[in-house]
Structure formats: C-alpha cells, structure tokens
Short mmCIF file of C-alpha atoms in Angstrom, two decimals:
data_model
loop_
_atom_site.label_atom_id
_atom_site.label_comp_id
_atom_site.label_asym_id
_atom_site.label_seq_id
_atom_site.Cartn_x
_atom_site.Cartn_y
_atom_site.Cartn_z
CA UNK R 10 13.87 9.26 27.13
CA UNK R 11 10.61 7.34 25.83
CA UNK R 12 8.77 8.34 29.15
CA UNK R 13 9.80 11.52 28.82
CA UNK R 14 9.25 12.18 25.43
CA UNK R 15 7.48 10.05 23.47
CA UNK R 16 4.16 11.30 23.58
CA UNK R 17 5.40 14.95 22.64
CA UNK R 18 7.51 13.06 19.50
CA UNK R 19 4.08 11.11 18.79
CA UNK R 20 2.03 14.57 19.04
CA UNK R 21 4.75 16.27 16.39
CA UNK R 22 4.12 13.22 13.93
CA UNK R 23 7.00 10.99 14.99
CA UNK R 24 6.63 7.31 14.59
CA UNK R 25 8.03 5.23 17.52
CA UNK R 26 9.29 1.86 18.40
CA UNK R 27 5.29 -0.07 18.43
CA UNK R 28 5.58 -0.72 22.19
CA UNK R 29 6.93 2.61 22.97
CA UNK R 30 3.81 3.97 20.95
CA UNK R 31 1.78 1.70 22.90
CA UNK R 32 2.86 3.02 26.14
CA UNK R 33 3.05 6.70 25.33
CA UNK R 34 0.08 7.48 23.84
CA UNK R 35 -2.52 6.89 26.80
CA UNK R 36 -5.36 9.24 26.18
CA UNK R 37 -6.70 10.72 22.64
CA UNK R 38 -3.78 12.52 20.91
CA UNK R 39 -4.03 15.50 18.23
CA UNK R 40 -0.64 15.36 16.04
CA UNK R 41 0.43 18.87 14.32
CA UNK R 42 0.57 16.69 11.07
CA UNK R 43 -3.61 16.73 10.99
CA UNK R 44 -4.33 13.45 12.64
CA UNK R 45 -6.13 12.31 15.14
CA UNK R 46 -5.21 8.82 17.53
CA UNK R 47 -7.96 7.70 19.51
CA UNK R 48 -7.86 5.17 21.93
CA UNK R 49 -7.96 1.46 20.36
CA UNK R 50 -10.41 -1.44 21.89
CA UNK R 51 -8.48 -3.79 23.98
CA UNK R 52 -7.61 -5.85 20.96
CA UNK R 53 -7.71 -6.06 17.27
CA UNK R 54 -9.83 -9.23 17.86
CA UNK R 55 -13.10 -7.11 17.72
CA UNK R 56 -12.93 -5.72 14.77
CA UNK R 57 -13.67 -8.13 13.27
CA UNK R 58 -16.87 -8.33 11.70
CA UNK R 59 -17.95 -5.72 13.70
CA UNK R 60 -18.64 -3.27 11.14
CA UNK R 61 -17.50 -0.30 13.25
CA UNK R 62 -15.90 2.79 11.93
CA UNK R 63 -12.07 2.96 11.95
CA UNK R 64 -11.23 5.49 9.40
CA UNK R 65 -12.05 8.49 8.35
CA UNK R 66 -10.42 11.03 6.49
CA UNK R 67 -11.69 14.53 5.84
CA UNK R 68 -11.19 17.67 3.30
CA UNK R 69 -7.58 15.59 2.53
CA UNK R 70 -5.62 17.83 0.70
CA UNK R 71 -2.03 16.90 -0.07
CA UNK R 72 0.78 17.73 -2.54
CA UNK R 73 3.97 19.79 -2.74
CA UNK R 74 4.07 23.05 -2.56
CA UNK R 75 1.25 25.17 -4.75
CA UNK R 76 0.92 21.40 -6.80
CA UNK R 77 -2.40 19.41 -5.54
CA UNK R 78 -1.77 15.62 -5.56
CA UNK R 79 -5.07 14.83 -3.54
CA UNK R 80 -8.06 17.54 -3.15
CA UNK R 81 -10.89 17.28 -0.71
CA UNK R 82 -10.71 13.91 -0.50
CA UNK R 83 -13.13 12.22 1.99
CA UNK R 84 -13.30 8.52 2.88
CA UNK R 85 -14.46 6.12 5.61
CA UNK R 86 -13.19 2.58 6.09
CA UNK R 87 -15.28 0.31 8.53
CA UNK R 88 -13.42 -2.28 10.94
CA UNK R 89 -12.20 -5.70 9.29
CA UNK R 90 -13.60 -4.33 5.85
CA UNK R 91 -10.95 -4.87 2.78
CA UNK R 92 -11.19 -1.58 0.41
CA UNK R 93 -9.49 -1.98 -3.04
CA UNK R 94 -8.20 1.54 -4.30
CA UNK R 95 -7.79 1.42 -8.21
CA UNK R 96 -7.38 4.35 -11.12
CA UNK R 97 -5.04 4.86 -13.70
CA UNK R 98 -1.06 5.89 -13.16
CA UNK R 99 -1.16 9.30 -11.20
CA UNK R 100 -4.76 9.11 -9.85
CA UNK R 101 -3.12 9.86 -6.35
CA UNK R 102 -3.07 6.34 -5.05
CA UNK R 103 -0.27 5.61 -3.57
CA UNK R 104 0.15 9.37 -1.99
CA UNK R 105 -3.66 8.60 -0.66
CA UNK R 106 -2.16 5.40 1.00
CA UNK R 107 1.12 7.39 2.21
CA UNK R 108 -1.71 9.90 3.70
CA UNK R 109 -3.53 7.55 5.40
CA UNK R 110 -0.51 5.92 6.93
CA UNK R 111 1.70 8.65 8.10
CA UNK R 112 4.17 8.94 5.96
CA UNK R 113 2.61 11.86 3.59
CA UNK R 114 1.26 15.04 5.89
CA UNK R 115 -1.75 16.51 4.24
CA UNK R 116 -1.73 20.01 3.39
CA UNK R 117 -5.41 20.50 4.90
CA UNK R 118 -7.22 17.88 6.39
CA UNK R 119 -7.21 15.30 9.05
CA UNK R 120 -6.94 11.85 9.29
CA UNK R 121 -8.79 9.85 12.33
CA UNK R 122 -7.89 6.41 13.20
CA UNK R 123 -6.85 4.13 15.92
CA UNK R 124 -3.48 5.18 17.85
CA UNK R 125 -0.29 3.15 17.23
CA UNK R 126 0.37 3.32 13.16
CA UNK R 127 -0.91 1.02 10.70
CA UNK R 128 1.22 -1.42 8.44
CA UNK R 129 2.42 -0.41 5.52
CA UNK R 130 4.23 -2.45 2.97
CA UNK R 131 5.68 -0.90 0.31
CA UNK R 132 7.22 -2.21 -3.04
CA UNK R 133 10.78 -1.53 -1.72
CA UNK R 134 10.42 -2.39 1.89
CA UNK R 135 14.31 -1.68 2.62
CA UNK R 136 12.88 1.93 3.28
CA UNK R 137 11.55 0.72 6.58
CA UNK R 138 14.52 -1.40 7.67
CA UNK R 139 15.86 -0.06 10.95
CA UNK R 140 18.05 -2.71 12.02
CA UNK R 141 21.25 -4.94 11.09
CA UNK R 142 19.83 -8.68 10.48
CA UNK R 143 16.69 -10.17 9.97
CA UNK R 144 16.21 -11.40 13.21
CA UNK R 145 17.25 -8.10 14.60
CA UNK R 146 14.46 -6.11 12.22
CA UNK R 147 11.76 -8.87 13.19
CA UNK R 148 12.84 -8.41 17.14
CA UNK R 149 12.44 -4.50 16.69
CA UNK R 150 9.52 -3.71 17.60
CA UNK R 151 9.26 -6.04 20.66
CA UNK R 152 8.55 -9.21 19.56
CA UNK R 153 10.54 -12.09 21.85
CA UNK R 154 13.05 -15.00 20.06
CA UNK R 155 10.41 -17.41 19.93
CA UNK R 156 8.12 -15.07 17.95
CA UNK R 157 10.46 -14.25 15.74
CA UNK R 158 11.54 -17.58 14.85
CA UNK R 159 8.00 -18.84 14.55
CA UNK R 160 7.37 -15.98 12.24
CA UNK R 161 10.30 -16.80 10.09
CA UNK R 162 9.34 -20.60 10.19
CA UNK R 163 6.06 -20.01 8.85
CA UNK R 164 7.37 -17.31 5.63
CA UNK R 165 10.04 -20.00 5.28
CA UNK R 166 12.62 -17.59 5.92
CA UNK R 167 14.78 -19.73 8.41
CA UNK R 168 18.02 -19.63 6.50
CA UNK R 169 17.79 -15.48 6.89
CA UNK R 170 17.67 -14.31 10.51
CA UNK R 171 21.31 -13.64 10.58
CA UNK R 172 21.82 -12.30 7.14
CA UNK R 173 21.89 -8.46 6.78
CA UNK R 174 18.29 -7.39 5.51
CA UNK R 175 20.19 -5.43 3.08
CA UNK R 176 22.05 -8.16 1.28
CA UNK R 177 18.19 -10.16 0.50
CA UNK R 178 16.47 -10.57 -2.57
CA UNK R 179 12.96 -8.15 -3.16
CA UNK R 180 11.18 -11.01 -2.68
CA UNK R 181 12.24 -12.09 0.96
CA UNK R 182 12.73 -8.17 1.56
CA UNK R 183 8.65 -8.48 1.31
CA UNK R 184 8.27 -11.27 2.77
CA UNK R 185 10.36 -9.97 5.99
CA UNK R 186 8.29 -6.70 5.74
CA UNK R 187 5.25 -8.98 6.00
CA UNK R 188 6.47 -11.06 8.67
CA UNK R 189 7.25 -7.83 10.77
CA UNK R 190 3.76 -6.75 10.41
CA UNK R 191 2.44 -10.05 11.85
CA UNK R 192 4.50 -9.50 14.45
CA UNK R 193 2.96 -5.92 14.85
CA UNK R 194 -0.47 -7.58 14.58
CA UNK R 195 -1.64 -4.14 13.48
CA UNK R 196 -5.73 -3.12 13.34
CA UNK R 197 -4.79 -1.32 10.67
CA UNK R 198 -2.98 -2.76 7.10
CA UNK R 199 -1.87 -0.71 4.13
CA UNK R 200 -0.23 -1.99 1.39
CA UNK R 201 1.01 0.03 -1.30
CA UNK R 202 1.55 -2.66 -4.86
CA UNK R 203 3.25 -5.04 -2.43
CA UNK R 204 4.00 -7.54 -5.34
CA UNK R 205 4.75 -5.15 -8.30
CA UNK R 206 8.42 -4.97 -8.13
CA UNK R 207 8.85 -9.06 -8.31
CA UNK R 208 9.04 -11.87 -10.74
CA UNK R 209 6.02 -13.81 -11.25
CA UNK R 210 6.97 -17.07 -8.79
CA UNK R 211 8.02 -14.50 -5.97
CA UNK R 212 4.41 -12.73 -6.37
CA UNK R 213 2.97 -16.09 -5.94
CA UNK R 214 4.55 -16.56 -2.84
CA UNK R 215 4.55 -13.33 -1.31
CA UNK R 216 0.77 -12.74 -2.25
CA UNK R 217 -0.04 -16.45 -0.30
CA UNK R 218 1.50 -14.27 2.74
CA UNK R 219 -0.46 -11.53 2.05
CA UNK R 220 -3.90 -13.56 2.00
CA UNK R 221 -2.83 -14.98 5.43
CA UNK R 222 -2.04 -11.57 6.67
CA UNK R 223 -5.52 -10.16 5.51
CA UNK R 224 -8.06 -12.82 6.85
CA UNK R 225 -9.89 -10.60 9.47
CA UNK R 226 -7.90 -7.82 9.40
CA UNK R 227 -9.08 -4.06 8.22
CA UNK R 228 -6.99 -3.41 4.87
CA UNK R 229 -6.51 -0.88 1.69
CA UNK R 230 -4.88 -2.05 -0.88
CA UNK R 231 -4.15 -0.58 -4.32
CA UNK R 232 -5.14 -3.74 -6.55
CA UNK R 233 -4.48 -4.70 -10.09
CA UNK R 234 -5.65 -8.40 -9.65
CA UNK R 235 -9.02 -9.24 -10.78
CA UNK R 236 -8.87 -11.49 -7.50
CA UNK R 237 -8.48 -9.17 -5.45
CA UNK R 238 -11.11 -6.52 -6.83
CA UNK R 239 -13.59 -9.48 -6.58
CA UNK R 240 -12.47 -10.04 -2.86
CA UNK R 241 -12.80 -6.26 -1.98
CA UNK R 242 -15.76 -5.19 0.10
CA UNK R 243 -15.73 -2.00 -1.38
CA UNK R 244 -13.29 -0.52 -4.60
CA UNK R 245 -11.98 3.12 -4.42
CA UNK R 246 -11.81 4.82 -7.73
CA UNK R 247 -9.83 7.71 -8.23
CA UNK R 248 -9.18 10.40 -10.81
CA UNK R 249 -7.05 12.90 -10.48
CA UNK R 250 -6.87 13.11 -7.17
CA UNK R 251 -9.82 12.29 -6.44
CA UNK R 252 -12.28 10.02 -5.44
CA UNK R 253 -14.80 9.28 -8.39
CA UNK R 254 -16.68 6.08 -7.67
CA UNK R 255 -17.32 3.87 -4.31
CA UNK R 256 -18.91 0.73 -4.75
CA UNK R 257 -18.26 -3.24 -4.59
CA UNK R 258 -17.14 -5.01 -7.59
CA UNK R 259 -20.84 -5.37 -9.58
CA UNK R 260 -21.81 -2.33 -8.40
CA UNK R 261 -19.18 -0.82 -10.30
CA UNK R 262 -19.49 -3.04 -13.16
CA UNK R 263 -23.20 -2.48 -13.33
CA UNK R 264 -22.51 0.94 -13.55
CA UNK R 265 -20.17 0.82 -16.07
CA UNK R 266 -22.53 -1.28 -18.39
#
C-alpha cells in the first residue's frame, strides 16, 4: 500500500509513518496544501553550522474561513539556527508554528523546507499518540528495541514502556513526545510552549530534555524564558498576525530603548 501510495498521500498533505516518508518521497514533491519538500542532504549532520537556508515561507496567509489569523507573512530560518517567536496572546504564534509544521494549511502561500516533517511538540502531546504503550509509540516510527530502550534510559522513563501512553502524567507525556523525536532525529524541530501545561519541577526536567534535544539542531520555539530569548539566534515578533520585528536579543532591546 505504502509503495503504491504513499507519495500520492504525501503530495495531498498526508503525514506518513517517518520511514515510509523517507522512502516515498524520492524526488522534489509539490503538496496541494502549499508546500514544497525538497530533497534533504544525506544527513542532518551538516546542518550544522552551516548557515544554509532551510526555511522559507512566503505570502503565508492562514485562518478560517473569511477570519485572517496570519497575513502575508514571510520568514526564512537558516540550518542549525534557533529562532525564538514571541508576542502577546493571539499574535498568531502558535498557528504560525502549526503552519510551518503541517498541521495548519495556509490559505495562500507556501511553505519550503526539507522533505520528511519536522518535530513538533505540543503542550498536550497525547494528540500525536498513535500507538498502545510507550514502547510501542517510541518503536513507531522505525526505531529498533535497543533504540528505544536507550531512549527511555536516558529520559529516565524505564518504568513506562509498557504502560498505556494514555494513562501517563503531562510531564512524561512530554518527555515521551521528546524521546520520539530523538528517535526521529529530525532536521527540523518545532515546539509549540512545550513546558506550559506543567508544574514547575516537571518544566525543570522536561526543559533539561529539551536543551539536549536542541544542541545543533535547527529549531523555532515560542519562548517565554528570558533564557531562552538570550539563547535565540534570532527572536520573531509578532502582532497580529504578523511579523513586526526580527532581530537577536540586543538588537531588539536596543531598539526598544
């Protein structure tokens, strides 16, 4: 079924199994949902540092209906850069993230990035859970036993693997939803308030995850930290759907006086 008709479910805005996405999508591949999958380097290894361009959208426009959410939105992310997206409740964030993942279609538009979909964690992760246990969810996107139990070793998430990811607290929800996306080893890493929906102790764990998945990887983030902002190559301001200011951290500051 896969050979047969994957890349036709991948052109019509599907997202596949990530080996069966691997597989299917062999040569450059417009989707009807306004984006564009390019072939990938060999591996995510060399992007880092190198400064290349991985992103871009264009004219993004995206809401429901006659109701704008995002208009003419343009932006460009660069290989292993880290882009902070910040702006006040309803700015458009999280759609813009949605966007640039897959998950939202844009209304006009497109969207050009590498093929295969990036990571997204979200602040209720369940919403991606495809599969019965832990070890089952971790295993689903091809990763062998040992890979899966090294990548519950090292989130400390042992005890879990055959527990129902449905019956787990928000915090190991995350941190399962992170260890998946190890396991992906995506170029590509979008998370979407990953910590908001925890207590404080939880966010300290789950955000020591996050800074190991980061190092080296591309990654937008909406970010509330003052940590993070700091850490950002470049911060993404929005508006009302819009994109306002680009800059690093004293740039903006200097800017703002």
């Amino acid at each position: 079924v896969w050979s047969e008709h994957g890349a036709a479910m991948v052109a019509a805005g599907c997202h596949l199994p990530w080996p069966v996405e691997r597989a299917t999508i062999g040569v450059a591949t417009t989707r009807r949902d306004g984006f564009l999958a390019v072939n990938p380097p060999p591996a995510r290894s060399a992007d880092r540092g190198s400064g290349a361009e991985l992103l871009r959208a264009s004219g993004l426009a995206v809401g429901h209906g006659s109701s704008a959410v995002l208009t003419d939105l343009a932006l460009t992310v660069r290989a292993g850069e880290v882009v902070a997206v910040i702006g006040a409740n309803g700015a458009g964030k999280t759609t813009l993230l949605h966007t640039l993942a897959g998950v939202r279609r844009p209304l006009a538009g497109t969207v050009r990035r590498p093929a295969g979909r990036p990571a997204l964690i979200f602040p209720s992760p369940e919403q991606q859970f495809l599969a019965q246990t832990v070890a089952e969810e971790l295993a689903f996107d091809g990763a062998t036993s040992e890979q899966v139990r090294h990548a519950l070793a090292e989130l400390r998430l042992e005890a879990t693997a055959r527990l129902s990811v449905h019956r787990l607290s928000g915090g190991e929800r995350q941190r399962i939803s992170i260890a998946r996306a190890l396991l992906i080893d995506p170029r590509i890493l979008i998370l979407d308030e990953a910590t908001s929906a925890v207590d404080t102790e939880t966010e300290k764990e789950i955000q020591k995850a996050l800074d190991n998945l980061v190092k080296g990887r591309t990654t937008i983030a909406i970010a509330h930290r003052l940590s993070t902002l700091r850490k950002a190559d470049r911060l993404v301001v929005m508006d009302r759907g819009r994109i306002v200011e680009i800059g690093n951290h004293d740039e903006l500051m200097a800017i703002e006086g």
